[in-house]
CSV table of C-alpha atoms in Angstrom, one decimal:
chain,number,residue,atom,x,y,z
O,1,MET,CA,16.7,2.8,-7.6
O,2,SER,CA,17.7,1.0,-4.4
O,3,THR,CA,19.8,2.7,-1.7
O,4,TYR,CA,19.6,2.3,2.0
O,5,ASP,CA,21.7,2.8,5.1
O,6,SER,CA,21.9,1.8,8.7
O,7,ALA,CA,18.7,3.6,9.5
O,8,PHE,CA,16.8,0.7,8.0
O,9,GLY,CA,18.9,-2.3,9.1
O,10,TYR,CA,20.9,-4.7,6.9
O,11,VAL,CA,18.2,-6.4,4.9
O,12,SER,CA,17.6,-7.4,1.4
O,13,ALA,CA,14.7,-5.1,0.8
O,14,HIS,CA,13.4,-6.7,-2.4
O,15,GLY,CA,11.1,-9.5,-1.4
O,16,ALA,CA,11.9,-9.2,2.3
O,17,PRO,CA,8.9,-8.8,4.7
O,18,LEU,CA,8.1,-5.1,5.1
O,19,VAL,CA,8.6,-5.4,8.8
O,20,ASP,CA,12.3,-6.2,8.2
O,21,LEU,CA,12.7,-3.0,6.3
O,22,LEU,CA,11.0,-1.1,9.0
O,23,ASP,CA,13.2,-2.9,11.6
O,24,PRO,CA,11.1,-1.9,14.7
O,25,GLN,CA,13.2,-1.6,17.9
O,26,PRO,CA,12.0,-2.3,21.4
O,27,GLY,CA,10.3,0.7,22.9
O,28,GLU,CA,9.8,2.6,19.6
O,29,ARG,CA,6.4,4.2,19.0
O,30,ILE,CA,5.2,3.3,15.6
O,31,ILE,CA,2.0,4.1,13.6
O,32,ASP,CA,0.5,1.4,11.3
O,33,LEU,CA,-1.4,3.6,8.8
O,34,GLY,CA,-4.2,1.8,7.1
O,35,CYS,CA,-3.9,-1.0,9.6
O,36,GLY,CA,-7.0,-3.0,8.4
O,37,THR,CA,-7.5,-6.0,10.7
O,38,GLY,CA,-4.2,-5.4,12.5
O,39,MET,CA,-2.0,-8.2,11.1
O,40,PHE,CA,0.9,-5.9,10.2
O,41,SER,CA,0.5,-4.1,13.6
O,42,ALA,CA,0.9,-7.4,15.3
O,43,GLU,CA,4.1,-8.2,13.4
O,44,ILE,CA,5.5,-4.8,14.5
O,45,ALA,CA,4.5,-5.3,18.1
O,46,GLU,CA,6.3,-8.7,18.1
O,47,ARG,CA,9.5,-6.8,17.7
O,48,GLY,CA,8.9,-5.0,21.0
O,49,ALA,CA,7.6,-1.7,19.6
O,50,GLU,CA,4.5,0.2,20.8
O,51,VAL,CA,2.0,0.3,17.9
O,52,LEU,CA,-0.9,2.5,17.1
O,53,GLY,CA,-3.1,1.2,14.3
O,54,ILE,CA,-5.1,3.8,12.4
O,55,ASP,CA,-7.8,2.9,9.8
O,56,GLY,CA,-10.6,4.8,8.2
O,57,SER,CA,-13.0,1.9,8.5
O,58,PRO,CA,-14.8,1.5,11.9
O,59,GLU,CA,-15.5,-2.1,11.0
O,60,MET,CA,-11.8,-2.9,10.3
O,61,VAL,CA,-10.8,-1.2,13.6
O,62,ALA,CA,-13.3,-3.2,15.5
O,63,GLN,CA,-12.0,-6.4,14.0
O,64,ALA,CA,-8.4,-5.4,14.7
O,65,ALA,CA,-9.2,-4.7,18.4
O,66,ALA,CA,-11.0,-8.0,18.7
O,67,LEU,CA,-8.2,-10.0,17.1
O,68,HIS,CA,-5.3,-8.1,18.9
O,69,PRO,CA,-6.7,-7.0,22.3
O,70,GLY,CA,-3.3,-6.0,23.6
O,71,LEU,CA,-2.7,-3.4,20.8
O,72,SER,CA,-4.2,0.1,20.3
O,73,PHE,CA,-6.4,0.9,17.3
O,74,ILE,CA,-8.3,4.1,16.4
O,75,VAL,CA,-10.5,5.2,13.5
O,76,GLY,CA,-8.9,8.0,11.5
O,77,ASP,CA,-8.7,9.4,8.0
O,78,ALA,CA,-5.2,9.2,6.7
O,79,HIS,CA,-5.7,12.5,4.9
O,80,ASP,CA,-6.3,14.5,8.1
O,81,PHE,CA,-5.3,12.4,11.2
O,82,THR,CA,-3.5,14.0,14.1
O,83,VAL,CA,-1.6,12.5,17.0
O,84,GLY,CA,-0.7,14.1,20.3
O,85,GLU,CA,3.0,13.3,20.3
O,86,SER,CA,5.7,12.5,17.8
O,87,PHE,CA,6.3,8.9,16.7
O,88,ASP,CA,9.6,7.1,15.7
O,89,ALA,CA,8.1,5.6,12.5
O,90,VAL,CA,5.0,5.4,10.4
O,91,ALA,CA,4.6,2.2,8.3
O,92,SER,CA,1.9,1.2,5.8
O,93,ASN,CA,1.4,-2.1,4.1
O,94,ALA,CA,-0.8,-2.4,1.0
O,95,ALA,CA,-2.9,0.6,2.1
O,96,LEU,CA,-1.6,3.8,0.7
O,97,HIS,CA,-3.0,3.1,-2.8
O,98,TRP,CA,-6.5,3.2,-1.3
O,99,MET,CA,-5.8,6.8,0.0
O,100,ASN,CA,-6.4,8.3,-3.3
O,101,ARG,CA,-8.3,11.5,-2.5
O,102,ASP,CA,-5.1,13.6,-1.9
O,103,PRO,CA,-1.8,11.6,-1.6
O,104,ASP,CA,0.1,14.8,-0.7
O,105,ALA,CA,-2.2,15.4,2.3
O,106,VAL,CA,-1.5,11.8,3.5
O,107,ILE,CA,2.3,12.4,3.3
O,108,ALA,CA,2.0,15.7,5.0
O,109,ARG,CA,0.1,14.1,7.9
O,110,VAL,CA,2.7,11.4,8.2
O,111,HIS,CA,5.5,14.1,8.3
O,112,ALA,CA,3.6,15.9,11.1
O,113,ALA,CA,3.3,12.7,13.1
O,114,LEU,CA,7.0,11.9,13.0
O,115,ARG,CA,9.9,13.2,15.1
O,116,PRO,CA,12.8,14.7,13.0
O,117,GLY,CA,14.7,11.6,11.8
O,118,GLY,CA,11.6,9.5,12.1
O,119,ARG,CA,11.1,6.8,9.4
O,120,PHE,CA,8.3,6.5,6.9
O,121,VAL,CA,8.3,3.0,5.4
O,122,GLY,CA,5.6,1.6,3.1
O,123,GLU,CA,4.6,-0.6,0.2
O,124,LEU,CA,1.7,0.2,-2.2
O,125,GLY,CA,0.6,-0.6,-5.7
O,126,GLY,CA,2.9,1.2,-8.2
O,127,ALA,CA,2.4,2.3,-11.8
O,128,GLY,CA,1.2,-0.6,-13.8
O,129,ASN,CA,-0.3,-2.4,-10.9
O,130,CYS,CA,-3.2,-4.6,-12.0
O,131,ALA,CA,-2.9,-3.2,-15.6
O,132,GLU,CA,-4.4,-6.3,-17.2
O,133,LEU,CA,-7.2,-6.5,-14.7
O,134,VAL,CA,-8.0,-2.8,-15.1
O,135,ALA,CA,-7.9,-3.0,-18.9
O,136,ALA,CA,-10.3,-6.0,-18.8
O,137,MET,CA,-12.7,-4.0,-16.6
O,138,GLN,CA,-12.6,-0.9,-18.8
O,139,THR,CA,-13.1,-2.9,-22.0
O,140,ALA,CA,-16.0,-4.9,-20.5
O,141,TRP,CA,-17.7,-1.7,-19.2
O,142,ARG,CA,-17.4,-0.2,-22.7
O,143,VAL,CA,-18.8,-3.4,-24.3
O,144,PHE,CA,-21.9,-3.1,-22.1
O,145,GLY,CA,-22.4,0.5,-22.9
O,146,LEU,CA,-21.5,1.7,-19.4
O,147,GLY,CA,-19.5,4.7,-18.4
O,148,GLU,CA,-15.8,4.4,-17.5
O,149,PRO,CA,-15.6,2.6,-14.2
O,150,GLU,CA,-14.5,4.8,-11.3
O,151,LEU,CA,-11.4,3.1,-9.9
O,152,PRO,CA,-10.6,3.7,-6.2
O,153,TRP,CA,-6.8,3.4,-6.3
O,154,TYR,CA,-3.7,5.6,-6.7
O,155,PHE,CA,-0.8,3.8,-8.3
O,156,PRO,CA,2.1,6.3,-8.7
O,157,THR,CA,5.3,6.0,-10.7
O,158,PRO,CA,8.5,5.8,-8.7
O,159,ALA,CA,9.5,9.3,-9.9
O,160,GLU,CA,6.1,10.8,-8.9
O,161,TYR,CA,6.2,9.3,-5.4
O,162,ALA,CA,9.8,10.2,-4.8
O,163,ALA,CA,9.1,13.8,-5.7
O,164,LYS,CA,6.1,13.9,-3.3
O,165,LEU,CA,8.2,12.5,-0.4
O,166,GLU,CA,11.1,14.9,-1.1
O,167,ASP,CA,8.8,17.9,-1.5
O,168,ALA,CA,7.1,17.1,1.8
O,169,GLY,CA,10.3,17.2,3.8
O,170,PHE,CA,11.6,13.6,3.6
O,171,THR,CA,15.0,12.2,2.5
O,172,LEU,CA,14.5,9.1,0.4
O,173,ARG,CA,16.6,6.1,1.4
O,174,LEU,CA,15.1,3.4,-0.7
O,175,LEU,CA,12.7,3.1,-3.6
O,176,GLU,CA,11.9,-0.1,-5.5
O,177,HIS,CA,9.3,-0.7,-8.2
O,178,ALA,CA,8.9,-4.4,-9.1
O,179,ASP,CA,6.5,-6.9,-10.7
O,180,ARG,CA,5.0,-9.3,-8.2
O,181,PRO,CA,2.6,-11.7,-9.9
O,182,THR,CA,0.4,-13.1,-7.1
O,183,ARG,CA,-2.0,-16.0,-7.0
O,184,MET,CA,-5.5,-14.8,-6.7
O,185,THR,CA,-7.2,-16.0,-3.5
O,186,GLU,CA,-10.4,-14.0,-3.6
O,187,GLY,CA,-12.5,-16.8,-4.9
O,188,PRO,CA,-12.9,-19.5,-7.6
O,189,SER,CA,-14.0,-17.2,-10.4
O,190,GLY,CA,-10.7,-15.4,-11.0
O,191,ALA,CA,-10.8,-11.9,-12.3
O,192,ALA,CA,-14.6,-11.7,-11.6
O,193,ASP,CA,-14.1,-12.4,-7.9
O,194,TRP,CA,-11.1,-9.9,-7.8
O,195,VAL,CA,-13.4,-7.2,-9.1
O,196,ARG,CA,-16.1,-8.1,-6.5
O,197,ALA,CA,-13.5,-7.9,-3.7
O,198,TYR,CA,-11.5,-4.8,-4.7
O,199,ALA,CA,-13.6,-2.8,-7.1
O,200,ALA,CA,-17.0,-3.0,-5.3
O,201,THR,CA,-17.6,0.7,-5.6
O,202,ALA,CA,-17.4,0.5,-9.4
O,203,LEU,CA,-19.6,-2.6,-9.5
O,204,ALA,CA,-22.2,-0.9,-7.3
O,205,GLU,CA,-23.0,1.5,-10.2
O,206,VAL,CA,-23.8,-1.3,-12.6
O,207,PRO,CA,-27.5,-2.3,-13.1
O,208,PRO,CA,-28.0,-5.6,-11.2
O,209,GLU,CA,-29.1,-7.5,-14.2
O,210,LEU,CA,-25.8,-6.7,-16.0
O,211,VAL,CA,-23.4,-7.7,-13.2
O,212,ALA,CA,-23.1,-11.4,-14.0
O,213,PRO,CA,-22.6,-11.1,-17.7
O,214,LEU,CA,-20.3,-8.1,-17.2
O,215,LEU,CA,-18.1,-10.1,-14.8
O,216,ALA,CA,-18.1,-13.0,-17.2
O,217,ARG,CA,-16.8,-10.7,-19.9
O,218,VAL,CA,-14.1,-9.4,-17.6
O,219,ASN,CA,-13.0,-13.0,-17.1
O,220,ASP,CA,-12.9,-13.7,-20.8
O,221,LEU,CA,-10.8,-10.6,-21.4
O,222,ALA,CA,-8.4,-11.1,-18.6
O,223,ALA,CA,-7.9,-14.9,-19.0
O,224,PRO,CA,-5.3,-14.9,-21.8
O,225,ALA,CA,-2.9,-12.8,-19.7
O,226,LEU,CA,-3.8,-14.0,-16.1
O,227,ARG,CA,-5.2,-17.5,-16.1
O,228,ARG,CA,-2.6,-20.3,-15.7
O,229,GLU,CA,-3.0,-24.0,-15.4
O,230,SER,CA,-2.5,-23.7,-11.7
O,231,GLY,CA,-5.1,-20.9,-11.3
O,232,TRP,CA,-5.5,-17.2,-11.7
O,233,VAL,CA,-2.7,-14.7,-11.1
O,234,ALA,CA,-3.1,-11.0,-10.4
O,235,ASP,CA,-0.6,-8.8,-12.2
O,236,TYR,CA,0.6,-6.8,-9.1
O,237,VAL,CA,3.4,-4.2,-9.3
O,238,ARG,CA,4.6,-3.0,-6.0
O,239,LEU,CA,6.3,0.3,-5.0
O,240,ARG,CA,8.3,-0.1,-1.8
O,241,PHE,CA,10.0,2.8,-0.1
O,242,ALA,CA,11.8,4.0,3.0
O,243,ALA,CA,12.3,7.6,3.9
O,244,VAL,CA,13.4,9.8,6.8
O,245,ARG,CA,11.9,13.0,8.0
O,246,LYS,CA,14.4,15.8,7.6
O,247,ALA,CA,15.5,17.9,10.6
O,248,ASP,CA,13.4,21.0,11.3
O,249,GLY,CA,14.7,23.7,9.0
O,250,GLY,CA,14.9,21.4,6.0
O,251,ALA,CA,18.3,19.9,6.4
O,252,ALA,CA,18.6,16.2,5.9
O,253,MET,CA,19.4,14.1,8.9
O,254,PRO,CA,23.0,12.8,9.0
O,255,LEU,CA,23.5,9.6,7.1
O,256,GLY,CA,24.7,6.4,8.8
O,257,PRO,CA,27.3,4.2,7.1
O,258,LEU,CA,26.0,2.9,3.8
O,259,LEU,CA,25.5,-0.8,4.3
O,260,ASN,CA,24.3,-1.8,0.9
O,261,ASP,CA,23.6,-0.4,-2.6
O,262,THR,CA,21.9,-3.0,-4.8
O,263,PRO,CA,20.4,-2.2,-8.2
O,264,LEU,CA,16.8,-3.2,-8.7
């Protein structure tokens, strides 16, 4: 499914930088939800928009403020954040899949932060994201007699996330679900280093003496699918979307002229 109109600019959405899909305009007020160290916030600000970065990690917010002293960052939980006035857009890059406690609550808070007609644009891990990595983890945990690892992510199907957006009062303009194999850069040990970087909470429950052999088994299990001559590749699957908050009362905002309609 891939449909978008003039509200999001004339861009080739698949593979284009997310900031191009967002198409920030000078003077717009935009929230970067799950801003991390503020790199995406800075990209938005370069287009002339006023950016507020929000992240649940005080450490990340401190880094963002230090790296980008001209921008605004605050600590806030995406599930219950509030802002004092309406924003033109909320954007999120590679962060929504970490907000797994209650995805509906996150979408509801985004809706509340936007003016009618405001844009919600994001990219997150979609169904099937890191399937080989997750399967290797789950098998290794079983081999070592450990309980099922608790995974800290939410990877929805396109239909599931589209329904959540529509139910929350958004009109969907674009939805893409695509494989994006990505070179691992977490460290030299491939899947093991990926687990250390992104599944630290699951690894923290493992007895210390089992960590090294457990991660070695993860590598053995993942290698046939993910190790190449050039290095390790993560089996990422990305879900990219653009939506508009409906006018108060539930009616959809008027559509602009359709600029493109490209099948995925």
